[in-house]
Amino acid sequence: MLYLLLFSEHSNTIRVSSLLGCCVLLSEEDNLRLGIIGTGNIGRAHLTALTSLKKTNLANFQITAVCDADSASARKAAKDFEIPTTYENYKELLTNRTIDVVYVCTPASKHTDIVKAAAKAGKAIYCDEPLAHSCPQARTLMAVTQDAKVPSGAGFILRFDPFILYAKKLLETHDFGKPMLAHIRTDHMYTDEYAKQHKWRGKSEIAGGGTLVEHSVHDIDILTWFLGPVKEVHAKVGFFAGRGVEDIASLIMTHVDGSMSTLDSIWHSVDRLNERYIEFFYENGFISITLESGERFLEYHLKGQNPVRINAETADMHLLTQIGVNSNKDALEIYGVLVDTINNRYAALSYAFLDAVKSGENPSPNFADAVAAHRIVDAAYESATKGTTVELL
């Protein structure tokens, strides 16, 4: 089962086995029925991935409804993905008792109301990141789902990237030693045209912030997933384009084990492919990962050995072994279904989330992981405002 393979204590992650006493009532024959709230870019990304995942027969579910305040967007999604029911108001979707699971794919400003209502309705909840505008808000949502005893899944999509998972495998099967330093440099093209098409991203009251919280909350999650909890943060942010939210963020973090990490995040208008570059230095080895729109690959170098380069196909096939695909023939067929339609990290995330829901377990990553990441984000904003290092532990 994917949940057991990917999320062990040995991997510095949290596994909560039946801790919630989950009260979600599954539909007939345990065929989960899903409702998607939000049919914008991220909602359609999940719909594409879920549709691909269903074609593999690796997961048993149906998407029965979509919802968006923009009724035309909801109708288009329903038509494109052959979904029978549409709603304009998420409250109406939540009254549908046949729906077991909701995906919350809206801007962060909408998350609090939707998650609270979904928990009250007894639905299992997946919510995209950022979960909230602040750590206190995220804590509230975690408490709401815990009180309602419903599973919560957080959208830390990078945990399911094939190269990230391959790096985890390397650390578990080779003697890299203690972590020393990690660095992530991530950039995203944010032109004036993009800003016009996605006006909400430039409004802090809707997005909660700029590149740090809206984009790099994912990077912070990865740094803590590999290096553990953060002890202190020193950060600076910049408003180069003057759009009202930060488009530059630079963080230096000290982790509890004494290792350090740095993060540089930028939204820019240079005509180039988006890129995320990750480096991990350990006492006995080095791992680098290049992700996103350009060439994707991983390189690692252990002391006393030659460097090794891992290409996308190798990493993708490793991901498939993690979801129980053992036959080469089956793997190649499923590889074509998942990879040819959308980056397979989305499909892997949904597989893990839905598998945990059906097993009566709280998914990983979950809202507790989101709270941990948002605590660091809040500390970074505080550090940037005050010009001081902020202690977390």
Coordinates of C-alpha atoms in Angstrom, one line a residue:
M1 CA 0.0 0.0 0.0
L2 CA 1.4 3.4 -1.0
Y3 CA 0.7 5.0 2.4
L4 CA 3.0 2.5 4.1
L5 CA 5.7 2.6 1.5
L6 CA 6.0 6.4 1.2
F7 CA 5.3 7.7 4.6
S8 CA 7.3 5.9 7.3
E9 CA 8.8 7.3 10.4
H10 CA 12.2 6.5 8.9
S11 CA 11.4 9.2 6.3
N12 CA 11.0 11.9 8.9
T13 CA 7.3 12.0 8.4
I14 CA 4.1 11.5 10.4
R15 CA 1.9 8.5 10.1
V16 CA -1.3 8.5 12.1
S17 CA -2.9 5.1 12.1
S18 CA -6.6 5.3 12.7
L19 CA -6.0 8.1 15.2
L20 CA -9.1 10.0 14.1
G21 CA -11.6 7.1 14.5
C22 CA -12.7 8.3 11.1
C23 CA -16.4 8.9 10.8
V24 CA -16.7 9.3 7.0
L25 CA -19.4 7.0 5.7
L26 CA -18.2 5.5 2.4
S27 CA -20.5 5.1 -0.4
E28 CA -21.8 1.8 -1.6
E29 CA -19.1 -0.8 -2.4
D30 CA -16.5 1.5 -1.0
N31 CA -16.4 3.4 -4.3
L32 CA -15.5 6.8 -3.1
R33 CA -17.5 9.7 -4.6
L34 CA -15.7 13.0 -5.0
G35 CA -16.8 16.6 -5.3
I36 CA -14.4 19.2 -6.6
I37 CA -14.8 22.7 -5.3
G38 CA -13.1 25.2 -7.6
T39 CA -12.6 24.6 -11.3
G40 CA -9.9 27.1 -12.1
N41 CA -6.3 26.2 -13.0
I42 CA -5.5 24.0 -10.0
G43 CA -9.0 22.4 -9.9
R44 CA -8.6 21.4 -13.5
A45 CA -5.1 20.1 -12.8
H46 CA -6.6 17.8 -10.2
L47 CA -9.4 16.8 -12.4
T48 CA -7.0 15.8 -15.2
A49 CA -4.8 13.8 -12.7
L50 CA -7.8 12.1 -11.1
T51 CA -9.2 11.2 -14.6
S52 CA -5.9 9.7 -15.5
L53 CA -5.6 7.9 -12.2
K54 CA -9.0 6.3 -12.7
K55 CA -8.0 5.0 -16.1
T56 CA -5.2 3.0 -14.4
N57 CA -7.7 1.1 -12.2
L58 CA -5.3 1.6 -9.3
A59 CA -8.0 3.5 -7.3
N60 CA -11.7 3.0 -7.0
F61 CA -13.6 6.3 -7.1
Q62 CA -16.0 8.5 -9.1
I63 CA -16.0 12.3 -9.6
T64 CA -19.7 13.0 -9.2
A65 CA -19.8 16.8 -8.9
V66 CA -17.9 20.0 -9.5
C67 CA -18.6 23.4 -8.0
D68 CA -17.5 27.0 -8.9
A69 CA -19.0 30.4 -8.2
D70 CA -18.3 31.0 -11.9
S71 CA -21.1 28.7 -13.3
A72 CA -19.6 28.8 -16.8
S73 CA -16.3 27.4 -15.5
A74 CA -18.1 24.7 -13.6
R75 CA -20.2 23.7 -16.6
K76 CA -17.1 23.6 -18.8
A77 CA -15.3 21.4 -16.4
A78 CA -18.3 19.1 -16.1
K79 CA -18.4 18.8 -19.9
D80 CA -14.7 18.3 -20.4
F81 CA -14.4 15.6 -17.7
E82 CA -17.9 14.1 -18.1
I83 CA -19.1 14.9 -14.6
P84 CA -22.8 14.6 -14.1
T85 CA -23.6 17.4 -11.5
T86 CA -22.5 21.0 -11.2
Y87 CA -23.1 23.6 -8.4
E88 CA -22.4 27.3 -8.0
N89 CA -22.6 27.2 -4.2
Y90 CA -20.3 24.9 -2.3
K91 CA -22.9 24.7 0.5
E92 CA -25.2 22.9 -1.9
L93 CA -22.5 20.4 -2.9
L94 CA -21.9 19.7 0.7
T95 CA -25.5 18.7 1.3
N96 CA -25.2 16.0 -1.3
R97 CA -24.9 12.9 1.0
T98 CA -23.6 10.7 -1.7
I99 CA -20.3 12.7 -1.8
D100 CA -17.7 11.2 0.6
V101 CA -14.7 13.4 -0.3
V102 CA -14.2 17.1 -1.3
Y103 CA -11.3 18.7 -2.9
V104 CA -10.9 22.3 -2.0
C105 CA -9.2 24.0 -5.0
T106 CA -10.0 27.7 -4.5
P107 CA -7.9 30.7 -3.5
A108 CA -6.7 30.5 0.1
S109 CA -9.2 33.2 1.2
K110 CA -12.0 30.8 0.6
H111 CA -10.5 27.8 2.5
T112 CA -11.6 28.6 6.0
D113 CA -15.3 28.8 5.3
I114 CA -15.3 25.8 2.9
V115 CA -13.2 23.5 5.2
K116 CA -15.3 24.3 8.2
A117 CA -18.5 23.6 6.3
A118 CA -17.1 20.4 4.8
A119 CA -15.9 19.1 8.2
K120 CA -19.4 19.8 9.7
A121 CA -20.9 17.8 6.8
G122 CA -18.6 14.9 7.7
K123 CA -16.7 14.9 4.4
A124 CA -13.1 13.8 4.0
I125 CA -11.2 16.9 3.0
Y126 CA -8.3 17.5 0.6
C127 CA -7.2 21.2 0.5
D128 CA -4.6 22.8 -1.7
E129 CA -1.8 24.8 -0.2
P130 CA -1.5 27.3 1.1
L131 CA -4.0 26.1 3.6
A132 CA -4.6 29.5 5.1
H133 CA -3.3 33.0 5.3
S134 CA -1.5 32.4 8.6
C135 CA -0.5 29.8 11.0
P136 CA -3.3 30.6 13.5
Q137 CA -5.9 30.1 10.7
A138 CA -4.2 26.8 9.7
R139 CA -4.3 25.7 13.4
T140 CA -8.1 26.5 13.5
L141 CA -8.7 24.3 10.4
M142 CA -6.7 21.5 11.8
A143 CA -8.7 21.6 15.0
V144 CA -12.0 21.7 13.1
T145 CA -11.1 18.5 11.2
Q146 CA -9.9 16.8 14.3
D147 CA -13.0 17.7 16.3
A148 CA -15.2 16.5 13.4
K149 CA -13.0 13.3 13.1
V150 CA -12.7 13.7 9.4
P151 CA -9.5 12.9 7.4
S152 CA -7.5 16.0 6.2
G153 CA -5.1 16.0 3.3
A154 CA -2.8 19.0 2.6
G155 CA -1.6 19.8 -1.0
F156 CA 2.1 19.5 -0.6
I157 CA 2.5 18.3 -4.1
L158 CA 6.3 18.3 -4.2
R159 CA 6.4 15.3 -1.8
F160 CA 5.0 13.3 -4.6
D161 CA 7.5 14.4 -7.3
P162 CA 9.3 11.3 -8.6
F163 CA 12.7 12.9 -8.1
I164 CA 11.9 13.9 -4.6
L165 CA 10.8 10.4 -3.8
Y166 CA 13.9 9.0 -5.5
A167 CA 16.1 11.2 -3.3
K168 CA 14.2 9.8 -0.2
K169 CA 15.0 6.3 -1.5
L170 CA 18.7 7.2 -1.9
L171 CA 18.9 8.5 1.7
E172 CA 17.2 5.3 3.0
T173 CA 19.4 2.9 1.0
H174 CA 22.8 4.6 1.1
D175 CA 25.1 6.0 3.8
F176 CA 24.9 9.8 3.1
G177 CA 25.5 10.5 6.8
K178 CA 24.2 13.6 8.7
P179 CA 22.6 16.5 6.8
M180 CA 24.7 19.7 6.6
L181 CA 23.1 22.2 4.2
A182 CA 20.2 22.3 1.8
H183 CA 19.3 25.0 -0.7
I184 CA 16.3 25.6 -2.9
R185 CA 16.2 28.2 -5.7
T186 CA 12.7 28.5 -7.3
D187 CA 11.5 30.9 -9.9
H188 CA 8.2 31.4 -11.6
M189 CA 7.5 33.7 -14.6
Y190 CA 5.0 36.4 -13.5
T191 CA 4.5 38.8 -16.4
D192 CA 2.2 41.7 -16.6
E193 CA -0.1 39.6 -18.8
Y194 CA -0.1 36.8 -16.2
A195 CA -0.9 39.3 -13.5
K196 CA -3.9 40.6 -15.5
Q197 CA -5.2 37.0 -15.9
H198 CA -4.7 36.1 -12.3
K199 CA -5.5 39.4 -10.5
W200 CA -6.3 37.6 -7.2
R201 CA -2.6 36.6 -6.8
G202 CA -1.6 40.2 -6.5
K203 CA -4.1 40.9 -3.7
S204 CA -2.8 39.9 -0.2
E205 CA -6.4 39.8 1.2
I206 CA -7.2 37.0 -1.2
A207 CA -3.8 35.2 -1.7
G208 CA -2.4 35.9 1.7
G209 CA 0.9 37.0 0.4
G210 CA 3.2 36.5 -2.6
T211 CA 5.9 34.2 -3.7
L212 CA 6.8 33.1 -0.1
V213 CA 3.4 31.8 1.0
E214 CA 1.7 31.2 -2.3
H215 CA 4.6 29.5 -4.0
S216 CA 7.3 28.5 -1.6
V217 CA 5.3 27.1 1.3
H218 CA 5.9 23.9 -0.8
D219 CA 9.7 24.4 -0.6
I220 CA 9.6 25.0 3.1
D221 CA 7.7 21.7 3.5
I222 CA 10.4 19.9 1.5
L223 CA 13.2 21.4 3.5
T224 CA 11.7 20.3 6.8
W225 CA 10.7 16.9 5.3
F226 CA 14.4 16.2 4.6
L227 CA 16.1 18.1 7.4
G228 CA 13.6 18.1 10.2
P229 CA 12.1 21.0 12.3
V230 CA 13.4 24.5 12.1
K231 CA 14.9 26.2 15.1
E232 CA 15.2 29.8 13.8
V233 CA 14.6 31.8 10.7
H234 CA 16.1 35.0 9.2
A235 CA 14.4 36.4 6.1
K236 CA 14.1 39.3 3.7
V237 CA 11.3 39.9 1.2
G238 CA 11.1 42.4 -1.7
F239 CA 8.3 44.1 -3.7
F240 CA 10.2 44.6 -7.0
A241 CA 7.2 44.9 -9.3
G242 CA 5.1 46.9 -6.8
R243 CA 2.1 44.6 -7.1
G244 CA 1.2 44.6 -3.4
V245 CA 2.6 41.2 -2.5
E246 CA 6.2 40.2 -2.3
D247 CA 7.9 38.8 -5.5
I248 CA 11.3 38.1 -3.9
A249 CA 11.9 36.2 -0.7
S250 CA 15.2 34.9 0.8
L251 CA 15.4 32.8 3.9
I252 CA 18.2 31.3 6.1
M253 CA 17.0 28.6 8.4
T254 CA 18.8 26.7 11.2
H255 CA 17.3 23.3 11.9
V256 CA 17.0 21.5 15.3
D257 CA 19.8 19.0 14.3
G258 CA 22.2 21.9 13.6
S259 CA 21.9 21.6 9.8
M260 CA 21.1 24.7 7.8
S261 CA 18.9 25.5 4.8
T262 CA 18.4 28.5 2.5
L263 CA 15.5 29.3 0.2
D264 CA 15.4 31.9 -2.6
S265 CA 12.1 32.4 -4.2
I266 CA 11.2 34.8 -7.0
W267 CA 8.4 35.8 -9.4
H268 CA 9.9 37.5 -12.4
S269 CA 9.0 38.6 -15.9
V270 CA 12.0 37.1 -17.8
D271 CA 10.9 35.0 -20.8
R272 CA 12.2 31.6 -19.5
L273 CA 10.9 28.3 -18.3
N274 CA 10.0 28.0 -14.6
E275 CA 12.6 26.2 -12.6
R276 CA 13.2 24.7 -9.2
Y277 CA 16.7 23.7 -8.2
I278 CA 17.3 21.7 -5.0
E279 CA 20.6 20.8 -3.4
F280 CA 21.2 18.6 -0.3
F281 CA 24.7 18.3 1.2
Y282 CA 25.4 15.5 3.6
E283 CA 28.6 14.5 5.4
N284 CA 29.1 11.6 2.9
G285 CA 27.3 12.8 -0.2
F286 CA 25.4 15.3 -2.3
I287 CA 22.1 15.3 -4.1
S288 CA 20.9 17.8 -6.6
I289 CA 17.5 17.9 -8.3
T290 CA 16.3 20.1 -11.2
L291 CA 12.5 20.3 -11.6
E292 CA 9.7 22.1 -13.3
S293 CA 9.4 23.2 -16.9
G294 CA 12.8 22.5 -18.4
E295 CA 14.9 19.4 -18.3
R296 CA 14.3 17.3 -15.2
F297 CA 17.0 15.2 -13.6
L298 CA 18.7 14.2 -10.4
E299 CA 22.4 13.8 -9.7
Y300 CA 24.0 12.3 -6.7
H301 CA 27.6 11.8 -5.6
L302 CA 28.7 9.6 -2.7
K303 CA 32.2 9.9 -1.2
G304 CA 34.6 7.7 -3.0
Q305 CA 32.2 6.9 -5.8
N306 CA 31.5 8.3 -9.3
P307 CA 28.6 10.8 -9.7
V308 CA 25.3 9.3 -11.0
R309 CA 22.7 11.0 -13.0
I310 CA 19.0 9.9 -12.9
N311 CA 16.7 10.8 -15.8
A312 CA 12.9 11.4 -15.7
E313 CA 11.9 8.0 -17.0
T314 CA 13.9 6.2 -14.2
A315 CA 12.4 8.4 -11.5
D316 CA 8.9 8.0 -12.9
M317 CA 9.2 4.3 -13.0
H318 CA 10.4 4.3 -9.4
L319 CA 7.2 6.2 -8.5
L320 CA 5.1 3.5 -10.1
T321 CA 6.8 0.8 -8.0
Q322 CA 5.7 2.8 -4.9
I323 CA 2.1 2.4 -5.9
G324 CA 2.3 -1.3 -6.2
V325 CA 2.9 -1.6 -10.0
N326 CA 5.3 -4.6 -10.2
S327 CA 5.0 -5.8 -13.8
N328 CA 7.1 -3.9 -16.4
K329 CA 4.3 -4.3 -18.9
D330 CA 1.8 -2.8 -16.5
A331 CA 4.2 -0.1 -15.4
L332 CA 4.7 1.0 -19.0
E333 CA 1.0 1.1 -19.7
I334 CA 0.3 3.1 -16.6
Y335 CA 3.3 5.3 -17.2
G336 CA 1.8 6.3 -20.5
V337 CA -1.6 7.1 -18.9
L338 CA -0.2 9.2 -16.1
V339 CA 2.8 10.9 -17.5
D340 CA 1.4 11.8 -20.9
T341 CA -1.6 13.6 -19.4
I342 CA -0.2 15.6 -16.5
N343 CA 2.8 15.7 -14.2
N344 CA 2.3 12.5 -12.3
R345 CA 2.9 14.0 -8.9
Y346 CA -0.8 15.1 -8.8
A347 CA -2.0 11.6 -9.5
A348 CA 0.4 10.1 -6.9
L349 CA -0.9 12.6 -4.3
S350 CA -4.5 11.7 -5.0
Y351 CA -3.7 8.0 -4.9
A352 CA -2.1 8.3 -1.4
F353 CA -4.8 10.6 -0.1
L354 CA -7.7 8.4 -1.3
D355 CA -6.0 5.2 -0.2
A356 CA -5.6 6.6 3.3
V357 CA -9.3 7.7 3.4
K358 CA -10.5 4.3 2.3
S359 CA -8.2 2.7 5.0
G360 CA -9.7 4.9 7.7
E361 CA -6.4 6.6 8.3
N362 CA -5.4 10.3 8.4
P363 CA -3.6 11.1 5.2
S364 CA 0.0 12.3 5.0
P365 CA 0.7 15.1 4.4
N366 CA -2.2 16.5 6.4
F367 CA -3.2 19.7 8.1
A368 CA -0.7 19.2 10.9
D369 CA 2.1 19.3 8.3
A370 CA 0.4 22.5 6.9
V371 CA 0.5 24.1 10.3
A372 CA 4.2 23.3 10.6
A373 CA 5.0 24.9 7.3
H374 CA 2.8 28.0 7.9
R375 CA 4.5 28.5 11.3
I376 CA 7.8 28.9 9.4
V377 CA 6.2 31.2 6.8
D378 CA 4.8 33.4 9.5
A379 CA 8.2 33.5 11.2
A380 CA 9.8 34.5 7.9
Y381 CA 7.4 37.4 7.4
E382 CA 8.0 38.5 11.0
S383 CA 11.7 38.4 10.5
A384 CA 11.5 40.4 7.3
T385 CA 9.3 43.0 8.9
K386 CA 11.5 43.4 12.1
G387 CA 14.9 42.8 10.5
T388 CA 15.7 40.2 13.1
T389 CA 16.1 36.4 13.5
V390 CA 13.0 34.8 14.8
E391 CA 13.3 31.8 17.2
L392 CA 10.8 29.0 16.7
L393 CA 12.1 26.5 19.3

